[in-house]
mmCIF file of C-alpha atoms in Angstrom:
data_model
loop_
_atom_site.group_PDB
_atom_site.id
_atom_site.type_symbol
_atom_site.label_atom_id
_atom_site.label_comp_id
_atom_site.label_asym_id
_atom_site.label_seq_id
_atom_site.Cartn_x
_atom_site.Cartn_y
_atom_site.Cartn_z
ATOM 1 C CA MET A 194 -9.694 -0.570 60.769
ATOM 2 C CA ASN A 195 -9.936 0.021 57.040
ATOM 3 C CA ARG A 196 -13.540 -0.664 56.068
ATOM 4 C CA LYS A 197 -14.781 -0.202 52.534
ATOM 5 C CA GLU A 198 -18.296 -0.511 51.240
ATOM 6 C CA ASN A 199 -19.206 -0.250 47.586
ATOM 7 C CA THR A 200 -22.919 0.368 47.802
ATOM 8 C CA GLU A 201 -25.259 3.178 46.850
ATOM 9 C CA ASN A 202 -24.209 4.848 50.094
ATOM 10 C CA ALA A 203 -20.512 4.207 49.489
ATOM 11 C CA ILE A 204 -18.063 5.362 52.083
ATOM 12 C CA ILE A 205 -14.352 4.765 52.079
ATOM 13 C CA PHE A 206 -12.740 4.912 55.474
ATOM 14 C CA ALA A 207 -9.522 6.831 55.853
ATOM 15 C CA GLN A 208 -6.128 5.223 55.897
ATOM 16 C CA LYS A 209 -5.217 3.093 58.874
ATOM 17 C CA ASN A 210 -2.092 5.106 59.614
ATOM 18 C CA HIS A 211 -3.879 8.394 60.262
ATOM 19 C CA PRO A 212 -3.541 9.174 64.006
ATOM 20 C CA HIS A 213 -7.294 9.701 64.428
ATOM 21 C CA SER A 214 -8.519 6.951 62.086
ATOM 22 C CA THR A 215 -9.679 4.448 64.717
ATOM 23 C CA PHE A 216 -11.940 6.955 66.441
ATOM 24 C CA MET A 217 -13.157 8.818 63.368
ATOM 25 C CA ASN A 218 -13.846 5.573 61.527
ATOM 26 C CA GLU A 219 -15.993 4.446 64.449
ATOM 27 C CA ALA A 220 -17.893 7.750 64.289
ATOM 28 C CA ILE A 221 -18.448 7.122 60.560
ATOM 29 C CA PHE A 222 -19.628 3.593 61.351
ATOM 30 C CA GLN A 223 -22.124 5.069 63.843
ATOM 31 C CA ALA A 224 -23.316 7.480 61.128
ATOM 32 C CA GLN A 225 -23.874 4.506 58.835
ATOM 33 C CA LYS A 226 -26.056 2.926 61.522
ATOM 34 C CA ALA A 227 -28.174 6.082 61.512
ATOM 35 C CA LEU A 228 -28.360 5.944 57.723
ATOM 36 C CA LYS A 229 -29.672 2.367 57.804
ATOM 37 C CA LYS A 230 -32.433 3.562 60.133
ATOM 38 C CA GLU A 231 -33.267 6.446 57.760
ATOM 39 C CA GLU A 232 -31.899 9.020 60.185
ATOM 40 C CA VAL A 233 -29.591 11.871 59.227
ATOM 41 C CA PRO A 234 -26.218 10.081 59.163
ATOM 42 C CA ILE A 235 -24.223 11.675 61.947
ATOM 43 C CA GLY A 236 -22.164 9.619 64.359
ATOM 44 C CA ALA A 237 -20.113 10.434 67.431
ATOM 45 C CA VAL A 238 -17.753 8.726 69.855
ATOM 46 C CA ILE A 239 -16.218 9.908 73.112
ATOM 47 C CA VAL A 240 -12.675 8.873 73.922
ATOM 48 C CA GLN A 241 -10.881 8.915 77.261
ATOM 49 C CA ASN A 242 -7.242 7.872 77.643
ATOM 50 C CA GLY A 243 -7.155 6.493 74.108
ATOM 51 C CA LYS A 244 -10.236 4.280 74.536
ATOM 52 C CA ILE A 245 -13.776 4.710 73.260
ATOM 53 C CA ILE A 246 -16.104 5.039 76.246
ATOM 54 C CA SER A 247 -19.344 5.855 74.421
ATOM 55 C CA LYS A 248 -20.925 5.987 70.975
ATOM 56 C CA GLY A 249 -24.003 7.581 69.496
ATOM 57 C CA PHE A 250 -25.834 8.324 66.278
ATOM 58 C CA ASN A 251 -28.766 10.530 65.363
ATOM 59 C CA CYS A 252 -32.191 9.105 66.166
ATOM 60 C CA ARG A 253 -34.503 12.122 66.103
ATOM 61 C CA GLU A 254 -36.935 10.657 63.599
ATOM 62 C CA LYS A 255 -37.493 7.345 65.368
ATOM 63 C CA SER A 256 -37.707 8.933 68.810
ATOM 64 C CA GLN A 257 -39.481 12.102 67.615
ATOM 65 C CA ASN A 258 -37.221 13.943 70.046
ATOM 66 C CA ALA A 259 -35.446 17.085 68.849
ATOM 67 C CA ILE A 260 -32.421 16.608 71.109
ATOM 68 C CA LYS A 261 -31.521 13.058 70.039
ATOM 69 C CA HIS A 262 -28.382 14.184 68.223
ATOM 70 C CA ALA A 263 -25.373 11.862 68.031
ATOM 71 C CA GLU A 264 -23.274 14.089 70.307
ATOM 72 C CA ILE A 265 -25.964 14.340 73.007
ATOM 73 C CA ILE A 266 -26.475 10.580 73.005
ATOM 74 C CA ALA A 267 -22.715 9.930 73.269
ATOM 75 C CA ILE A 268 -22.395 12.523 76.080
ATOM 76 C CA ASN A 269 -25.270 10.944 78.033
ATOM 77 C CA LYS A 270 -23.727 7.475 77.738
ATOM 78 C CA ALA A 271 -20.275 8.754 78.781
ATOM 79 C CA CYS A 272 -21.733 10.549 81.813
ATOM 80 C CA LYS A 273 -23.463 7.344 82.905
ATOM 81 C CA LYS A 274 -20.332 5.280 82.375
ATOM 82 C CA LEU A 275 -18.115 7.691 84.324
ATOM 83 C CA LYS A 276 -20.848 8.498 86.861
ATOM 84 C CA SER A 277 -20.105 12.181 86.377
ATOM 85 C CA TRP A 278 -21.367 15.054 84.281
ATOM 86 C CA ARG A 279 -17.777 16.272 83.984
ATOM 87 C CA LEU A 280 -16.137 14.630 80.989
ATOM 88 C CA GLU A 281 -12.793 16.307 81.547
ATOM 89 C CA ASN A 282 -9.909 14.707 79.684
ATOM 90 C CA CYS A 283 -12.386 13.337 77.151
ATOM 91 C CA GLU A 284 -12.399 13.978 73.430
ATOM 92 C CA LEU A 285 -15.352 13.878 71.038
ATOM 93 C CA TYR A 286 -15.099 12.613 67.469
ATOM 94 C CA VAL A 287 -18.075 13.484 65.297
ATOM 95 C CA THR A 288 -18.766 13.234 61.587
ATOM 96 C CA LEU A 289 -20.272 16.735 61.256
ATOM 97 C CA GLU A 290 -19.345 19.994 62.957
ATOM 98 C CA PRO A 291 -21.657 20.232 65.994
ATOM 99 C CA CYS A 292 -24.757 22.411 66.008
ATOM 100 C CA PRO A 293 -25.166 25.169 68.638
ATOM 101 C CA MET A 294 -27.222 22.913 70.942
ATOM 102 C CA CYS A 295 -24.554 20.212 70.893
ATOM 103 C CA ALA A 296 -21.792 22.801 71.310
ATOM 104 C CA GLY A 297 -23.495 23.962 74.514
ATOM 105 C CA ALA A 298 -23.704 20.383 75.791
ATOM 106 C CA ILE A 299 -20.044 19.780 74.890
ATOM 107 C CA ALA A 300 -18.994 22.913 76.801
ATOM 108 C CA ASN A 301 -21.135 22.023 79.812
ATOM 109 C CA ALA A 302 -19.731 18.489 79.868
ATOM 110 C CA ARG A 303 -16.195 19.944 79.939
ATOM 111 C CA ILE A 304 -15.026 17.941 76.925
ATOM 112 C CA CYS A 305 -11.516 19.160 76.091
ATOM 113 C CA LYS A 306 -11.342 18.560 72.317
ATOM 114 C CA VAL A 307 -13.767 18.082 69.455
ATOM 115 C CA PHE A 308 -12.537 16.460 66.255
ATOM 116 C CA PHE A 309 -14.982 16.682 63.354
ATOM 117 C CA GLY A 310 -15.034 15.430 59.788
ATOM 118 C CA ALA A 311 -17.363 17.559 57.684
ATOM 119 C CA GLN A 312 -17.876 21.271 58.118
ATOM 120 C CA GLU A 313 -21.432 22.537 58.484
ATOM 121 C CA LYS A 314 -22.117 23.958 55.026
ATOM 122 C CA THR A 315 -25.320 25.831 55.889
ATOM 123 C CA SER A 316 -23.514 28.495 57.905
ATOM 124 C CA ASN A 317 -20.191 30.227 57.788
ATOM 125 C CA ASP A 318 -20.425 32.019 61.098
ATOM 126 C CA ASN A 319 -18.216 29.724 63.245
ATOM 127 C CA LEU A 320 -21.000 29.699 65.840
ATOM 128 C CA CYS A 321 -19.986 26.334 67.296
ATOM 129 C CA GLU A 322 -16.420 27.504 67.800
ATOM 130 C CA LYS A 323 -17.659 30.785 69.294
ATOM 131 C CA ILE A 324 -19.758 28.863 71.816
ATOM 132 C CA LEU A 325 -16.932 26.496 72.750
ATOM 133 C CA THR A 326 -14.402 29.290 73.236
ATOM 134 C CA SER A 327 -16.710 31.913 74.753
ATOM 135 C CA THR A 328 -15.214 34.075 77.487
ATOM 136 C CA ARG A 329 -18.466 33.566 79.419
ATOM 137 C CA LEU A 330 -17.441 29.961 80.091
ATOM 138 C CA ASN A 331 -14.776 28.872 82.524
ATOM 139 C CA HIS A 332 -13.975 25.879 80.329
ATOM 140 C CA LYS A 333 -12.531 26.075 76.833
ATOM 141 C CA CYS A 334 -12.772 23.351 74.230
ATOM 142 C CA GLU A 335 -10.474 23.031 71.254
ATOM 143 C CA MET A 336 -12.118 22.335 67.872
ATOM 144 C CA ILE A 337 -10.148 20.494 65.218
ATOM 145 C CA HIS A 338 -11.371 19.961 61.668
ATOM 146 C CA LEU A 339 -9.917 16.682 60.416
ATOM 147 C CA THR A 340 -9.835 17.656 56.745
ATOM 148 C CA GLU A 341 -8.789 14.136 55.717
ATOM 149 C CA PHE A 342 -12.239 12.964 56.805
ATOM 150 C CA ASP A 343 -14.218 15.789 55.220
ATOM 151 C CA GLU A 344 -14.992 13.921 52.011
ATOM 152 C CA PRO A 345 -16.195 10.599 53.460
ATOM 153 C CA CYS A 346 -18.282 12.363 56.133
ATOM 154 C CA SER A 347 -19.757 14.821 53.619
ATOM 155 C CA GLN A 348 -20.459 11.999 51.180
ATOM 156 C CA LEU A 349 -22.702 10.232 53.689
ATOM 157 C CA LEU A 350 -24.778 13.376 54.220
ATOM 158 C CA THR A 351 -24.925 14.270 50.512
ATOM 159 C CA GLN A 352 -26.103 10.778 49.580
ATOM 160 C CA PHE A 353 -28.710 10.761 52.361
ATOM 161 C CA PHE A 354 -30.287 14.038 51.271
ATOM 162 C CA LYS A 355 -30.084 13.106 47.577
ATOM 163 C CA ASN A 356 -31.984 9.878 48.324
ATOM 164 C CA ARG A 357 -34.510 11.738 50.470
ATOM 165 C CA ARG A 358 -35.235 14.200 47.628
ATOM 166 C CA LYS A 359 -35.757 11.260 45.231
ATOM 167 C CA LYS A 360 -38.381 9.785 47.562
ATOM 168 C CA ASN A 361 -40.296 13.066 47.711
#
């Protein structure tokens, strides 16, 4: 998958040969779906045994529901598909470093790894990582920043908020 779009909301997908490109590119595609619906462009996919089992994108505005984050939606779909709240041996790919609420859901779902594109720029406290590796939990989750995807994931968010400011 090597999609390219040259529009106002341009995004260039990472090279095909990157080991995580298939899954991260799908997360970016999900974020673009959110963008088209005027939602904050964040997308997520859950992978088990090398296959995507669920997808999600932000839809808080349309649903007027504070917990309709991409990660929560993807987790809910994966739980239904697997008929279990335990998503052990599953990995999450998401375009933006998860928020504390999503980090709690990820930990509770027992997801083993989180791969994210853009770092959360509004905080430098590593709160998500602290939640996912807390000694209070009996499950630990590894967080991996895929720096190769930082720019395309950040670009989606930057463009969205730039356009939103223009409208106001």
